[in-house]
Coordinates of N, CA and C in Angstrom, one line a residue:
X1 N 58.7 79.2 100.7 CA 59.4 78.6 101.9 C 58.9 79.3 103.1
X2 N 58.4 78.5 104.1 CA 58.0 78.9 105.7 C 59.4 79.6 106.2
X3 N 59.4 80.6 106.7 CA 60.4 80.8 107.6 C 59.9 81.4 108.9
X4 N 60.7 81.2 109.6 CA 60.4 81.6 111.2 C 60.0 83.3 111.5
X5 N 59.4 83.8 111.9 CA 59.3 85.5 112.5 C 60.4 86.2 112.9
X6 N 61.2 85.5 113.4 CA 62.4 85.6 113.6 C 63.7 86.2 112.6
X7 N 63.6 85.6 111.8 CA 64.7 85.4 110.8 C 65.0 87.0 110.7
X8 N 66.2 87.1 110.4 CA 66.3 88.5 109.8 C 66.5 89.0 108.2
X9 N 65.8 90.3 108.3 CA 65.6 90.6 106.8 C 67.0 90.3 105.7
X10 N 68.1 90.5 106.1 CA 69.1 90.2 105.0 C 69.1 88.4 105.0
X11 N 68.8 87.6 105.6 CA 68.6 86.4 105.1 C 67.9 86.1 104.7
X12 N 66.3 86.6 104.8 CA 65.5 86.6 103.7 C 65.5 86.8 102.6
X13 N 66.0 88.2 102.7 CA 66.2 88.9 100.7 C 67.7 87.7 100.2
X14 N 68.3 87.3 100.9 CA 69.4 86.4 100.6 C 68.8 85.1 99.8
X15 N 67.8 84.2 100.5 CA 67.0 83.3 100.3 C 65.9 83.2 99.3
X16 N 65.9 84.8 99.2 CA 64.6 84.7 97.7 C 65.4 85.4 96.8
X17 N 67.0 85.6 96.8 CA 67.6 86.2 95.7 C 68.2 84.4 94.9
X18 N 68.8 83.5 96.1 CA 69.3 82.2 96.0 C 67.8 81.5 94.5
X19 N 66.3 81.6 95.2 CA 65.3 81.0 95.0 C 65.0 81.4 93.3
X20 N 65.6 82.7 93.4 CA 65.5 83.5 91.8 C 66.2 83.5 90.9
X21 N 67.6 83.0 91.5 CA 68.4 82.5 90.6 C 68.4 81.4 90.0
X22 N 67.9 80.1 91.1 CA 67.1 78.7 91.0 C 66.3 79.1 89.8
X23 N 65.4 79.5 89.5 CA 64.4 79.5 88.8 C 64.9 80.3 87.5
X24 N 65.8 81.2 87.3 CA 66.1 81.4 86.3 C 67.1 80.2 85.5
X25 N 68.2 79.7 86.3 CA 68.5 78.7 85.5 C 67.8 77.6 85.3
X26 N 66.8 76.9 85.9 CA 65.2 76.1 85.5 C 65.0 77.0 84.3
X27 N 64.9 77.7 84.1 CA 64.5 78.6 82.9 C 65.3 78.2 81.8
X28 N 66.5 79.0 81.8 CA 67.7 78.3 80.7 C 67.4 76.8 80.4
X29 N 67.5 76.1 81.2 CA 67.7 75.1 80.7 C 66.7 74.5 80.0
X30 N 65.7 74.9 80.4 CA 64.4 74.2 79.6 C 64.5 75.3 78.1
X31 N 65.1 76.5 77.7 CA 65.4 76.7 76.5 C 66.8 76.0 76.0
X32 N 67.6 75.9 76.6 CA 68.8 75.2 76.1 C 67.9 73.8 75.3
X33 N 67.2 72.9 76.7 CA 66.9 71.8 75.7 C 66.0 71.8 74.6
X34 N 65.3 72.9 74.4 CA 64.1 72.9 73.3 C 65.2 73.5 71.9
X35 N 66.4 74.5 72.3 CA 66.9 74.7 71.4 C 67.8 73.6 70.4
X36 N 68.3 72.8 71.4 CA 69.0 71.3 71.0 C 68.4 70.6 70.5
X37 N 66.9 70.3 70.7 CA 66.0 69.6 70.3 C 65.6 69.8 68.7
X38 N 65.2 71.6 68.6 CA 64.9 72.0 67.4 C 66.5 71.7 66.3
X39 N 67.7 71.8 66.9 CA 68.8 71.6 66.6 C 69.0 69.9 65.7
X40 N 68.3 69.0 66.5 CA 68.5 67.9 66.4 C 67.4 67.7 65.1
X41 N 66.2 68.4 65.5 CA 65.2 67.6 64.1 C 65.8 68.6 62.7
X42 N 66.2 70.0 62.8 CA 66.3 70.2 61.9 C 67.5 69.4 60.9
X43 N 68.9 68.9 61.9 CA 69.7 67.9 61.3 C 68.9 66.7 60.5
X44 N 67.9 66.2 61.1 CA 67.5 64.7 61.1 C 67.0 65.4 59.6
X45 N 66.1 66.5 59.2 CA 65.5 66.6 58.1 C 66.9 67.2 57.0
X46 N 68.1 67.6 57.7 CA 68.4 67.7 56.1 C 68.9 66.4 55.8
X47 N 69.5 65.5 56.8 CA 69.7 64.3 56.3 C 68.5 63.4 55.3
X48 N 67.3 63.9 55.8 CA 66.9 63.3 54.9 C 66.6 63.8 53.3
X49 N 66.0 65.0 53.5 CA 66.5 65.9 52.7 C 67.7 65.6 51.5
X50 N 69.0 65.2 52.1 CA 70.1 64.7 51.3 C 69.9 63.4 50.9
X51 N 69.4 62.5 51.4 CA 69.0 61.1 51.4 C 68.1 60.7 50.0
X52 N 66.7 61.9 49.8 CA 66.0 61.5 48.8 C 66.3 62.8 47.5
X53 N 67.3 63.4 47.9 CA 68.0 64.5 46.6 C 68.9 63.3 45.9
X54 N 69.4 62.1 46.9 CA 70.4 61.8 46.1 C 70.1 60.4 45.4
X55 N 68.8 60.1 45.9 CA 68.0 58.7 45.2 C 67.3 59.1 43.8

């Protein structure tokens, strides 16, 4: 982010602590979804799993 010469230093470090927090929960969430995801196929396999144990 451009900021002016001006600005002063506690709204800077304010602005790139705001920017780091941003990017850590970007973070979480892209593991939340991969975890859900892994969550979802391993369901989908025991169903099937149970599907051809019981044919």
């Amino acid at each position: 982010m451009k900021l002016k010469p001006e600005t002063s230093l506690e709204k800077k470090l304010q602005i790139k602590r705001l920017e780091d927090e941003c990017e850590m929960l970007r973070t979480r969430i892209w593991i939340l979804t991969i975890v859900g995801e892994l969550m979802l196929i391993v369901v989908l396999l025991a169903c099937v799993i149970n599907f051809y144990a019981i044919t």
